[in-house]
Amino acid sequence: MAQKSYDKALFRLISILTMLTKDERPTISSLAEEFNVSKRTIQTDIYQRLGGWDITKDKFGRLVFRDGFDIFSTTA
């Protein structure tokens, strides 16, 4: 069975969150290259699809979770 585009997008989003959780600090360019998509696709992933996560850039332009953000904490 052929892989659907939403399967690729879901894999990419989970991979990005995993990288950020591991404090790997990827850049938009490196993610675009790794997943063989455009920079615009990665920007859409970060700023729209993952907009609810507290993702920002450090002073070197690398993606990180904002200081104090904990992916595993829940709010009631």
GROMACS .gro file of C-alpha atoms in nm:
model
   76
    1MET     CA    1   0.000   0.000   0.000
    2ALA     CA    2   0.132   0.346  -0.090
    3GLN     CA    3   0.211   0.584   0.192
    4LYS     CA    4  -0.041   0.869   0.211
    5SER     CA    5   0.068   1.233   0.236
    6TYR     CA    6  -0.090   1.264   0.582
    7ASP     CA    7   0.123   0.968   0.698
    8LYS     CA    8   0.435   1.156   0.589
    9ALA     CA    9   0.316   1.475   0.758
   10LEU     CA   10   0.234   1.293   1.081
   11PHE     CA   11   0.574   1.121   1.081
   12ARG     CA   12   0.744   1.456   1.021
   13LEU     CA   13   0.554   1.629   1.303
   14ILE     CA   14   0.624   1.352   1.553
   15SER     CA   15   0.989   1.351   1.448
   16ILE     CA   16   1.018   1.726   1.499
   17LEU     CA   17   0.863   1.704   1.847
   18THR     CA   18   1.097   1.417   1.933
   19MET     CA   19   1.401   1.620   1.823
   20LEU     CA   20   1.291   1.917   2.030
   21THR     CA   21   1.224   1.696   2.333
   22LYS     CA   22   1.579   1.558   2.300
   23ASP     CA   23   1.709   1.919   2.274
   24GLU     CA   24   1.862   1.850   1.931
   25ARG     CA   25   1.792   2.210   1.817
   26PRO     CA   26   1.729   2.161   1.445
   27THR     CA   27   1.698   2.450   1.201
   28ILE     CA   28   1.420   2.496   0.949
   29SER     CA   29   1.672   2.438   0.669
   30SER     CA   30   1.807   2.116   0.821
   31LEU     CA   31   1.454   1.981   0.873
   32ALA     CA   32   1.356   2.067   0.516
   33GLU     CA   33   1.660   1.880   0.389
   34GLU     CA   34   1.609   1.582   0.619
   35PHE     CA   35   1.244   1.534   0.524
   36ASN     CA   36   1.291   1.635   0.160
   37VAL     CA   37   1.032   1.912   0.174
   38SER     CA   38   1.048   2.288   0.127
   39LYS     CA   39   1.138   2.533   0.403
   40ARG     CA   40   0.784   2.669   0.368
   41THR     CA   41   0.642   2.323   0.454
   42ILE     CA   42   0.853   2.311   0.770
   43GLN     CA   43   0.747   2.664   0.861
   44THR     CA   44   0.384   2.559   0.822
   45ASP     CA   45   0.452   2.255   1.039
   46ILE     CA   46   0.611   2.464   1.315
   47TYR     CA   47   0.393   2.773   1.317
   48GLN     CA   48   0.054   2.626   1.224
   49ARG     CA   49   0.037   2.250   1.276
   50LEU     CA   50   0.247   2.259   1.593
   51GLY     CA   51   0.132   2.607   1.691
   52GLY     CA   52  -0.005   2.483   2.023
   53TRP     CA   53   0.340   2.373   2.133
   54ASP     CA   54   0.566   2.642   2.277
   55ILE     CA   55   0.831   2.634   2.000
   56THR     CA   56   1.065   2.926   1.943
   57LYS     CA   57   1.413   2.991   1.804
   58ASP     CA   58   1.732   3.036   2.003
   59LYS     CA   59   1.981   3.316   1.928
   60PHE     CA   60   2.137   3.099   1.654
   61GLY     CA   61   1.805   3.038   1.475
   62ARG     CA   62   1.769   2.680   1.596
   63LEU     CA   63   1.428   2.553   1.701
   64VAL     CA   64   1.375   2.487   2.072
   65PHE     CA   65   1.096   2.465   2.324
   66ARG     CA   66   1.063   2.793   2.515
   67ASP     CA   67   1.241   2.796   2.852
   68GLY     CA   68   1.033   2.625   3.118
   69PHE     CA   69   0.810   2.441   2.870
   70ASP     CA   70   0.760   2.075   2.955
   71ILE     CA   71   0.609   1.855   2.686
   72PHE     CA   72   0.497   1.606   2.950
   73SER     CA   73   0.316   1.849   3.182
   74THR     CA   74  -0.058   1.872   3.148
   75THR     CA   75  -0.293   2.153   3.233
   76ALA     CA   76  -0.630   2.093   3.390
   0.00000   0.00000   0.00000
